[in-house]
Amino acid sequence: MIDTLIPLIAALPLAGFLVTAAIGRRLGRQAHWIPVAAVALAWAASMIVVVTALTGGAPFGEGGHSVRLWDWIPAGRLRVEAAFFVDNLTAVLLIVVMSVGLLVHVYSIGYMRHDPGYWRFFAYLNLFMFSMLLLVLGDSWLTMFVAWELVGLSSYLLIGFWYRKRSAALASKKAFIVNRVGDVGFALGIMAIWVNTGTLNIQESLRLMTSETLTAFPIPLGLVALLVFAGAMGKSAQFPLHVWLPDAMEGPTPVSALIHAATMVNAGVYLVARANPLFATAPEAMVIVAAIGIFTAILAASIAMTQTDIKRVLAYSTLSQLGYMFAALGVGAWTAAIFHLMAQGFTKGLLFLASGSVIHAVHDEQDMRKMGGLRRKIPHTYRTMLIGAIGMAGIPPLAGFFSKDEIIGEAFKLGFQWVWAIGVVVAIMTAFYMFRLIGLTFWGESRVDPAVEPTVHESPPVMTAPLWLLAIPSILLGLVLAWPGPPIGPLFGLPGPGLLAGWLEPVFRSGREILGERESAFALFGIDGALIAASVAVAVIGMVVAWRLFGVEIGPLRGRGKPELVRQLTARVPFLYRASLNKWWFDDLNHLLFMVIGGRIAGVLWWFDTRVVDGIVNGIGAVTRRSGGGLARVQTGRVQNYALGIAFGLIVMVGSYLMIAGR
């Protein structure tokens, strides 16, 4: 049964895409039934597989289970099978991808209801689901790479769904091109893995590259790890390939929730976590991963603090939280990274869908400066978005607190105090910009367009129900997965690993053995409790500052915003404010390097190619053609002319001979 269900998980969304693409236009406003039903059935199949895998039922064990379909590429030494592989890491990813994916499909029924491309949108959603599931389930590097590119194609189609809008078309191209930069590195990494191991099977290649009997490889493992990480940088939008993600907000809001918060951008995190034994053999590569991750976290957080587009604030927040995950992967806290992936998948999915509900309520307005006072008019959206904001801020007992605290706590205890210090700064910034978003959007006086104000209303149940269903794991997931392990366990003296740590222990065992035991003596002195207290304290500080500046309307708390004080504070740091508002000028820098300077260099090379290279080639051709044309006149086709030529030649030859003989 399991061997049938695993391929079915990916096959159902593929079938939904094909059928909807073929007949969706004829179905009109009923076109959602086929793709939503396909994802719902795939969700049910995946949950059976997940429960069986995580409980250790047959045929799963600690090593996972592979389902072989057919020989895909049998070419000499290169043999690639079409096969799927499920272990506990795959199961955890399936929980997030399938659950968020299904809720986004349901939400889209209401959000996209009046769009003329209704059927096309659902077809693209199913194509994306198939691509992402193929990526997670694939048993070989080549299968993963094919899925990697299909995910990129799906992202391109969904970001540019409103292709008649120039900004959306440009954003989709930007995402596609920037991702191709990282994909080149990933492709080279896969080639290097083949050269080193002679196989593209993921499990087998990782085993061979970390085997004690094989210490010398043609290509250093550190370089292989960095090439693989290059692919992760593109998909998960890490510096300097981070510039595509904020522009991707030009797509419909469900796209932002599905692709750019809960699934596709987490593909890079999954890739590095899956290859944890490879990275464990190259500690220098792990330091680079940690450095890029934590730098991306603080860079994106600094930009989110001043953005006025509600979706762009969340986009930069996504970048920042992805940076946390890579920082965790870089310090060796792999379980914490996957924990944060799960927590952020549900929390950020909730926040993006809630932002879509806000935009829907105010007639497609995304500027928070033109909102305000929406708390009473859209109460379901407000409450769910407030839950997401509290979770993002890292306030216990919400899931975001557990996962974020586990990352920065592990970084400190494993000797990466610089990662911990920057992580704490990012935590206070996160709390600030999330409650700045809540204050500008829901609290205070209304700044909504007077023409729109009377029509502001709550979204229909088909949109608000997914919000509440996402709010539940955003609240409870941390308690379920962390208890009685870190961070609660050490604080209250509870023994044993957390539930998630127990699930993922077999997956990360090899990497931990390679890195060696790195437990810190800090734990003996109650450092866990101190780290938790510090983490919560900075989150509260960020929230209080945001409350003071942008007002507060929670329970008995009441306070008015202070826009004049905000202007005074920003005037004291004009450079930092402009830098944040202008995204630290990375888009301008890229435009200068690749469009202006690169365009001029390309223009010079074009001139050299057309005038010099083509001139030489065309000149040689012209000389040859003219020479041939002159010689062609000799060929008259008349026998008497040829006889005369022969006679003339004989006379010349005889005359020359006689002259020489006479001497």
XYZ file of C-alpha atoms in Angstrom:
663
model
C 0.000 0.000 0.000
C 2.773 2.458 0.939
C 4.569 1.737 -2.337
C 1.419 2.854 -4.148
C 0.685 5.899 -1.987
C 4.142 7.479 -2.252
C 4.085 7.899 -6.074
C 0.419 8.891 -5.836
C 1.317 11.917 -3.691
C 3.111 13.504 -6.640
C 0.951 12.001 -9.388
C -2.332 13.517 -8.183
C -1.283 17.220 -8.491
C 0.307 16.417 -11.867
C -2.984 14.918 -13.055
C -4.840 17.938 -11.650
C -2.578 20.266 -13.635
C -2.974 18.349 -16.890
C -6.772 18.079 -16.643
C -7.253 21.703 -15.555
C -4.918 22.960 -18.285
C -6.889 20.945 -20.864
C -10.489 21.724 -19.888
C -10.271 24.390 -17.182
C -11.366 27.218 -19.457
C -14.637 25.391 -20.185
C -15.307 24.890 -16.479
C -15.207 28.630 -15.767
C -15.789 29.460 -12.072
C -15.989 25.747 -11.228
C -12.429 25.124 -12.425
C -11.121 24.902 -8.865
C -12.825 21.595 -8.075
C -10.369 19.370 -9.940
C -7.087 20.913 -8.667
C -8.364 21.348 -5.101
C -9.651 17.761 -5.034
C -6.320 16.528 -6.408
C -4.370 18.302 -3.648
C -6.843 17.172 -0.977
C -6.435 13.536 -2.017
C -2.655 13.977 -2.158
C -2.767 15.462 1.353
C -4.678 12.430 2.641
C -2.209 10.034 1.004
C 0.753 11.987 2.339
C -0.586 12.014 5.902
C -0.870 8.202 5.828
C 2.741 8.021 4.661
C 3.862 10.611 7.223
C 2.251 8.841 10.170
C 3.642 5.480 9.056
C 7.138 6.904 8.590
C 7.291 8.879 11.838
C 5.984 5.973 13.901
C 8.520 3.593 12.371
C 5.929 1.353 10.764
C 6.732 -1.088 7.972
C 8.361 -0.719 5.514
C 10.010 2.322 7.095
C 12.835 2.066 9.542
C 15.461 4.498 10.663
C 16.949 4.507 7.181
C 13.741 5.342 5.311
C 12.133 3.578 2.371
C 12.722 3.841 -1.384
C 10.151 3.109 -4.091
C 11.705 2.305 -7.474
C 9.542 3.000 -10.526
C 11.761 2.332 -13.569
C 15.273 2.748 -14.977
C 15.371 6.319 -16.165
C 18.899 6.627 -17.612
C 20.785 3.337 -18.129
C 23.939 4.586 -19.877
C 27.074 2.631 -18.981
C 28.356 3.736 -15.583
C 25.637 6.386 -15.396
C 22.500 4.702 -14.137
C 19.689 6.852 -12.778
C 16.474 5.340 -11.499
C 13.110 7.039 -11.375
C 12.504 6.468 -7.680
C 11.063 8.132 -4.595
C 12.572 8.109 -1.119
C 10.817 8.839 2.169
C 12.453 9.128 5.565
C 11.590 11.234 8.605
C 13.004 14.429 7.065
C 10.865 13.900 3.972
C 7.855 13.241 6.218
C 8.361 16.506 8.097
C 8.592 18.447 4.821
C 5.441 16.737 3.558
C 3.540 17.988 6.615
C 4.389 21.590 5.774
C 4.174 21.447 1.977
C 0.920 19.517 1.785
C -0.901 21.245 4.658
C -0.040 24.791 3.630
C -0.524 23.909 -0.033
C -4.033 22.582 0.552
C -5.080 25.615 2.607
C -3.699 27.987 -0.023
C -5.750 26.203 -2.687
C -8.901 26.606 -0.589
C -8.106 30.264 0.185
C -7.559 30.970 -3.513
C -11.165 30.016 -4.291
C -12.258 33.229 -2.613
C -9.246 35.429 -3.336
C -9.085 34.773 -7.103
C -12.831 34.400 -7.608
C -13.235 37.314 -9.995
C -9.953 36.949 -11.869
C -10.348 36.164 -15.596
C -7.447 33.688 -15.373
C -9.115 31.692 -12.587
C -8.655 28.262 -14.179
C -5.093 29.041 -15.258
C -4.142 30.050 -11.708
C -5.274 26.729 -10.262
C -3.509 24.822 -13.012
C -0.262 26.625 -12.137
C -0.789 25.920 -8.433
C -1.091 22.192 -9.151
C 2.024 22.292 -11.338
C 3.913 23.909 -8.510
C 2.696 21.325 -6.002
C 3.845 18.509 -8.275
C 7.245 20.145 -8.740
C 7.775 20.729 -5.026
C 6.692 17.204 -4.103
C 9.007 15.752 -6.742
C 11.843 17.790 -5.217
C 11.142 16.527 -1.702
C 10.511 12.901 -2.700
C 13.207 12.460 -5.364
C 15.751 9.698 -4.675
C 18.527 11.009 -6.932
C 20.352 14.281 -7.408
C 19.230 14.390 -11.033
C 15.567 13.956 -10.098
C 15.978 16.705 -7.519
C 17.575 18.981 -10.114
C 14.753 18.407 -12.609
C 12.259 19.240 -9.850
C 14.444 22.211 -8.876
C 14.032 23.644 -12.372
C 10.317 22.813 -12.508
C 9.838 24.718 -9.257
C 11.634 27.648 -10.882
C 9.342 27.429 -13.903
C 6.263 27.288 -11.676
C 7.506 30.289 -9.733
C 8.042 32.199 -12.978
C 4.508 31.433 -14.141
C 2.873 32.337 -10.822
C 4.867 35.511 -10.104
C 4.095 36.722 -13.609
C 0.505 35.494 -13.508
C -0.729 39.045 -14.156
C 1.659 39.280 -17.098
C -0.055 42.297 -18.605
C 1.222 44.303 -15.634
C 4.785 45.311 -16.481
C 6.046 45.122 -12.892
C 4.809 41.518 -12.581
C 6.408 40.502 -15.878
C 9.725 42.047 -14.857
C 9.556 40.452 -11.397
C 9.010 36.990 -12.872
C 11.984 37.415 -15.198
C 14.121 38.686 -12.337
C 13.247 35.678 -10.174
C 13.932 33.267 -13.027
C 17.312 34.774 -13.971
C 18.625 35.181 -10.415
C 17.674 31.605 -9.595
C 19.527 30.383 -12.670
C 22.735 31.842 -11.213
C 22.432 29.629 -8.156
C 21.289 26.678 -10.263
C 24.528 26.760 -12.259
C 26.402 26.182 -9.006
C 24.028 23.372 -8.023
C 24.454 21.693 -11.434
C 28.238 21.864 -11.060
C 27.905 20.433 -7.559
C 25.907 17.469 -8.887
C 28.569 16.874 -11.542
C 31.241 16.977 -8.842
C 29.297 14.441 -6.772
C 29.192 12.120 -9.802
C 32.927 12.529 -10.402
C 33.692 11.758 -6.748
C 31.310 8.839 -6.222
C 30.177 7.483 -9.591
C 26.528 7.569 -8.505
C 23.725 10.129 -8.406
C 21.666 8.340 -5.774
C 21.460 10.786 -2.869
C 21.833 8.321 0.000
C 24.557 6.267 -1.681
C 26.608 9.296 -2.749
C 26.474 10.819 0.747
C 27.548 7.499 2.251
C 30.507 7.224 -0.143
C 31.643 10.832 0.350
C 31.679 10.384 4.129
C 33.178 6.892 4.126
C 36.331 6.541 6.185
C 37.854 4.308 3.504
C 37.617 7.044 0.872
C 39.676 10.012 1.985
C 40.878 11.372 -1.359
C 38.485 12.655 -3.986
C 39.232 14.298 -7.340
C 37.196 17.321 -6.244
C 37.545 18.572 -2.635
C 34.416 18.009 -0.568
C 34.512 21.594 0.684
C 34.140 22.829 -2.894
C 31.349 20.326 -3.559
C 29.496 21.544 -0.457
C 29.793 25.188 -1.526
C 28.521 24.391 -5.029
C 25.495 22.640 -3.542
C 24.999 25.615 -1.232
C 25.014 27.933 -4.261
C 21.810 26.267 -5.431
C 20.327 26.699 -1.969
C 21.268 30.393 -1.990
C 19.277 30.951 -5.170
C 16.087 29.143 -4.161
C 16.141 30.402 -0.572
C 17.146 33.935 -1.595
C 20.297 34.334 0.467
C 22.688 37.237 -0.002
C 23.677 38.198 -2.687
C 20.929 36.296 -4.548
C 18.221 37.720 -2.285
C 17.037 40.484 -4.604
C 14.361 38.469 -6.431
C 12.168 37.573 -3.448
C 10.740 41.029 -2.543
C 9.856 41.708 -6.182
C 8.072 38.347 -6.301
C 5.320 39.983 -4.250
C 3.966 41.241 -7.590
C 2.222 37.882 -7.928
C -1.160 37.146 -6.327
C -1.024 36.895 -2.530
C -1.729 33.126 -2.424
C 1.432 32.735 -4.499
C 3.366 34.643 -1.863
C 2.015 32.374 0.846
C 2.586 29.114 -1.001
C 5.871 29.674 -2.797
C 7.669 32.489 -1.065
C 6.869 31.749 2.562
C 6.067 28.112 3.176
C 7.461 25.885 0.437
C 9.756 26.870 -2.439
C 12.046 29.160 -0.486
C 12.491 26.364 2.050
C 13.854 24.071 -0.678
C 17.365 25.399 -0.093
C 17.117 24.684 3.629
C 15.909 21.162 2.864
C 18.780 20.657 0.403
C 21.494 21.579 2.913
C 19.793 19.576 5.665
C 19.555 16.536 3.375
C 23.268 16.882 2.534
C 24.266 17.333 6.193
C 26.962 14.576 6.096
C 28.624 16.342 3.154
C 28.677 19.683 4.974
C 29.885 18.018 8.177
C 33.019 16.871 6.313
C 33.740 20.511 5.368
C 33.534 22.681 8.523
C 34.951 25.644 6.607
C 31.957 25.484 4.254
C 29.613 25.377 7.254
C 31.146 28.594 8.604
C 30.434 30.253 5.244
C 26.838 28.989 5.375
C 26.427 30.394 8.884
C 28.000 33.735 7.958
C 25.860 34.247 4.846
C 22.751 33.140 6.726
C 23.112 35.454 9.695
C 24.184 38.368 7.464
C 21.067 37.862 5.332
C 18.993 37.767 8.524
C 20.123 41.162 9.783
C 20.251 42.747 6.312
C 16.658 41.788 5.516
C 15.432 42.750 8.988
C 16.981 46.212 8.627
C 15.085 46.720 5.349
C 11.769 45.425 6.705
C 11.761 48.136 9.401
C 10.971 50.938 6.933
C 8.951 49.333 4.124
C 5.408 50.558 3.631
C 4.042 47.788 1.382
C 2.480 45.199 3.696
C 3.583 42.264 1.524
C 7.139 43.548 1.173
C 7.512 43.771 4.941
C 6.573 40.102 5.093
C 8.861 39.322 2.148
C 11.893 40.783 3.917
C 10.789 39.037 7.083
C 10.871 35.772 5.105
C 14.417 36.540 3.975
C 15.434 37.235 7.554
C 13.941 34.022 8.921
C 15.531 31.999 6.131
C 18.806 33.549 7.220
C 18.159 32.194 10.726
C 17.658 28.727 9.248
C 20.923 28.802 7.311
C 22.740 30.129 10.352
C 21.443 27.091 12.239
C 22.568 24.759 9.454
C 25.984 26.410 9.470
C 26.565 25.929 13.188
C 25.397 22.311 13.045
C 21.986 22.856 14.695
C 20.192 20.978 11.931
C 17.166 19.978 13.979
C 16.666 23.597 15.044
C 16.775 24.680 11.384
C 14.030 22.213 10.405
C 12.058 23.199 13.517
C 12.188 26.822 12.389
C 11.263 25.771 8.854
C 8.088 24.123 10.166
C 7.192 26.981 12.513
C 7.807 29.618 9.850
C 6.002 27.605 7.210
C 2.732 27.795 9.123
C 3.277 31.234 10.691
C 4.431 32.970 7.530
C 1.762 31.237 5.481
C -0.763 32.628 7.970
C 0.692 36.141 7.754
C 0.733 36.239 3.959
C -2.817 34.951 3.645
C -3.935 37.431 6.312
C -2.235 40.243 4.391
C -4.178 39.083 1.334
C -7.376 39.347 3.360
C -6.420 42.924 4.300
C -5.680 43.787 0.672
C -8.980 42.205 -0.369
C -10.823 44.292 2.240
C -9.348 47.636 1.137
C -9.758 47.038 -2.607
C -6.218 45.956 -3.546
C -4.404 48.652 -1.545
C -1.037 47.442 -0.196
C 0.393 50.650 1.291
C 0.059 50.491 5.092
C 0.066 54.282 5.269
C -3.376 54.122 3.624
C -4.822 51.662 6.117
C -5.208 51.949 9.894
C -8.196 51.343 12.143
C -9.094 48.025 10.498
C -9.205 46.078 13.765
C -12.965 46.378 14.191
C -13.898 46.022 10.526
C -12.047 42.781 9.781
C -11.801 41.101 13.211
C -10.971 37.563 12.031
C -8.131 38.836 9.872
C -6.885 41.034 12.715
C -6.856 38.295 15.334
C -5.142 35.731 13.149
C -2.568 38.210 11.919
C -1.903 39.295 15.503
C -1.260 35.641 16.405
C 1.211 35.421 13.538
C 2.941 38.641 14.596
C 3.306 37.457 18.204
C 4.754 34.185 16.941
C 7.179 36.023 14.664
C 8.260 38.210 17.555
C 9.265 35.099 19.497
C 6.882 35.334 22.437
C 6.168 32.068 24.299
C 4.371 29.757 24.024
C 3.912 30.266 20.275
C 5.879 28.105 17.839
C 8.102 30.946 16.648
C 9.518 31.343 20.149
C 10.649 27.721 20.431
C 12.284 27.446 17.021
C 13.981 30.849 17.029
C 15.221 30.430 20.582
C 16.581 26.987 19.767
C 18.633 28.402 16.895
C 20.284 31.252 18.748
C 20.688 29.154 21.896
C 22.427 26.331 20.018
C 24.654 28.847 18.241
C 25.815 30.206 21.593
C 26.420 26.794 23.151
C 28.263 25.427 20.110
C 30.793 28.250 20.178
C 29.287 30.602 17.584
C 28.730 33.524 19.924
C 28.883 35.964 17.016
C 25.921 34.216 15.413
C 24.082 34.402 18.740
C 24.796 38.129 19.150
C 23.572 39.030 15.669
C 20.608 36.693 16.106
C 19.561 38.571 19.251
C 19.734 41.888 17.382
C 17.613 40.398 14.585
C 15.094 39.172 17.187
C 14.488 42.680 18.559
C 14.219 44.064 15.019
C 11.730 41.341 14.088
C 9.478 42.150 17.038
C 9.638 45.837 16.122
C 8.760 45.620 12.440
C 6.024 43.046 12.976
C 4.201 45.255 15.476
C 4.881 48.286 13.327
C 2.941 46.392 10.631
C 0.113 45.599 13.063
C -0.002 49.202 14.312
C -0.058 50.804 10.866
C -2.607 48.335 9.499
C -5.077 47.733 12.329
C -4.618 50.275 15.126
C -5.183 53.994 15.408
C -7.292 56.195 13.174
C -8.389 55.060 9.745
C -6.395 56.395 6.801
C -8.339 54.358 4.245
C -9.481 56.146 1.091
C -12.874 57.726 1.958
C -14.339 56.259 -1.216
C -13.297 52.766 -0.103
C -13.997 53.109 3.631
C -17.747 52.282 3.534
C -17.111 49.060 1.584
C -14.393 47.605 3.846
C -15.572 44.178 4.990
C -14.312 40.877 6.319
C -13.299 38.209 3.824
C -15.647 35.278 3.153
C -15.348 32.059 5.215
C -13.493 30.292 2.406
C -10.652 32.760 3.100
C -10.897 33.198 6.877
C -11.194 29.461 7.662
C -7.663 28.744 6.318
C -6.385 31.616 8.479
C -7.671 29.998 11.663
C -6.473 26.562 10.570
C -2.977 28.014 10.097
C -3.190 29.898 13.395
C -3.613 26.633 15.326
C -0.176 25.172 14.469
C 1.337 28.656 14.761
C 0.281 28.536 18.420
C 0.672 24.871 19.343
C 3.401 23.472 17.111
C 6.230 24.502 19.422
C 4.646 22.915 22.482
C 4.002 19.699 20.563
C 7.413 19.351 18.946
C 9.705 20.761 21.653
C 8.302 19.236 24.822
C 10.078 17.889 26.841
C 13.247 18.764 24.958
C 15.002 22.110 24.405
C 14.335 24.851 25.143
C 11.686 23.832 27.709
C 13.459 20.685 28.898
C 16.665 22.251 30.272
C 14.728 25.160 31.760
C 12.450 22.932 33.836
C 14.738 19.935 34.205
C 12.720 17.679 31.916
C 14.618 14.695 30.479
C 14.661 13.309 26.963
C 14.726 14.775 23.462
C 11.853 16.704 21.970
C 9.489 14.957 19.602
C 10.988 16.556 16.493
C 14.530 15.842 17.682
C 13.590 12.193 18.094
C 12.131 12.056 14.596
C 15.174 13.637 12.952
C 17.896 11.954 15.014
C 18.459 9.146 12.450
C 18.648 11.672 9.604
C 21.304 13.817 11.257
C 23.164 11.066 13.100
C 25.837 10.674 10.414
C 26.547 14.399 10.293
C 26.781 14.635 14.082
C 29.183 11.685 14.205
C 31.435 13.381 11.656
C 31.388 16.683 13.546
C 31.937 14.902 16.854
C 30.395 15.612 20.236
C 30.191 19.355 20.810
C 28.127 19.699 23.954
C 28.869 22.843 25.915
C 29.646 23.047 29.603
C 27.483 26.165 29.695
C 24.420 23.974 30.173
C 25.708 22.957 33.614
C 25.339 26.492 34.850
C 21.774 27.096 33.709
C 22.775 28.908 30.545
C 19.622 27.680 28.774
C 17.380 29.611 31.122
C 19.495 32.741 30.766
C 19.441 32.520 26.973
C 15.669 32.059 26.970
C 15.208 35.027 29.284
C 17.428 37.202 27.083
C 15.580 36.121 23.933
C 12.150 36.907 25.374
C 13.392 40.175 26.856
C 14.653 41.561 23.547
C 11.415 40.514 21.837
C 9.395 42.368 24.455
C 11.613 45.437 24.045
C 10.992 45.435 20.283
C 7.250 45.112 20.827
C 7.124 47.889 23.428
C 9.051 50.278 21.182
C 6.663 49.526 18.301
C 3.661 49.995 20.614
C 4.954 53.353 21.784
C 5.553 54.601 18.248
C 2.559 53.143 16.432
C -0.065 52.719 19.164
C -1.544 49.656 20.814
C -5.068 48.236 21.093
C -4.717 44.863 22.808
C -7.170 44.120 25.616
C -6.962 46.796 28.298
C -3.931 48.400 26.640
C -4.719 51.575 24.741
C -2.311 54.034 23.228
C -2.114 56.439 20.317
C 0.601 56.362 17.703
C 3.246 59.073 17.665
C 3.980 59.861 13.997
C 5.813 63.072 14.933
C 8.172 61.123 17.195
C 8.755 58.624 14.360
C 9.715 61.504 12.050
C 12.073 62.941 14.649
C 13.799 59.610 15.196
C 14.263 58.950 11.490
C 15.612 62.480 11.022
C 18.422 61.665 13.481
C 19.691 58.823 11.318
C 18.949 60.012 7.768
C 21.522 57.772 6.072
C 20.355 54.594 7.791
C 16.734 55.453 7.082
C 17.383 56.121 3.390
C 19.518 52.990 3.111
C 16.795 50.835 4.629
C 14.039 52.458 2.585
C 16.063 51.969 -0.604
C 16.940 48.350 0.304
C 20.585 49.299 0.768
C 20.683 50.119 -2.955
C 21.278 46.499 -4.006
C 18.890 46.815 -6.941
C 20.653 50.006 -8.017
C 24.033 48.312 -7.670
C 22.895 45.360 -9.763
C 21.483 47.744 -12.358
C 24.810 49.603 -12.490
C 26.936 46.438 -12.702
C 24.873 44.314 -15.040
C 22.771 46.767 -17.038
C 24.903 49.917 -17.346
C 28.505 48.672 -17.130
C 27.669 45.189 -18.372
C 25.574 46.644 -21.186
C 28.414 48.899 -22.322
C 30.916 46.046 -22.220
C 28.470 43.932 -24.201
C 28.085 46.818 -26.672
C 31.859 47.002 -27.193
C 32.051 43.235 -27.641
C 29.138 43.403 -30.079
C 30.938 46.079 -32.109
C 34.154 43.994 -32.090
C 32.225 40.890 -33.149
C 30.267 42.566 -35.950
C 32.998 44.868 -37.259
C 36.268 43.036 -36.601
C 35.476 39.320 -36.400
C 32.653 39.390 -38.939
C 34.626 41.899 -41.048
C 37.618 39.556 -41.331
C 35.480 36.527 -42.082
C 33.306 38.391 -44.571
C 36.398 39.988 -46.166
C 38.042 36.614 -46.751
C 34.787 35.369 -48.202
C 34.517 38.392 -50.528
C 38.106 37.992 -51.805
C 37.532 34.311 -52.437
C 34.265 35.025 -54.214
C 35.830 37.698 -56.480
C 38.822 35.471 -57.260
C 36.544 32.616 -58.103
C 34.460 34.896 -60.296
C 37.554 35.903 -62.319
C 38.701 32.335 -62.788
C 35.189 31.300 -63.747
C 35.527 33.340 -66.964
C 38.204 30.934 -68.167
C 35.685 28.119 -68.118
C 33.792 28.978 -71.353
C 32.598 25.448 -72.196
C 33.888 25.737 -75.833
C 36.257 22.978 -77.097
C 38.140 25.273 -79.488
C 39.054 27.621 -76.670
C 40.399 24.739 -74.626
C 42.368 23.437 -77.681
C 43.820 26.912 -78.217
C 44.819 27.038 -74.565
C 46.488 23.639 -74.818
C 48.351 24.655 -77.961
C 49.478 27.887 -76.389
C 50.690 25.986 -73.343
C 52.652 23.520 -75.505
C 54.284 26.385 -77.416
C 55.336 28.022 -74.166
C 56.714 24.747 -72.816
C 58.623 23.900 -76.024
C 59.957 27.417 -76.340
C 61.130 27.427 -72.766
C 62.880 24.075 -73.260
C 64.654 25.222 -76.453
C 65.842 28.410 -74.789
C 67.268 26.497 -71.880
C 68.857 23.844 -74.174
C 70.404 26.553 -76.375
C 72.300 27.959 -73.423
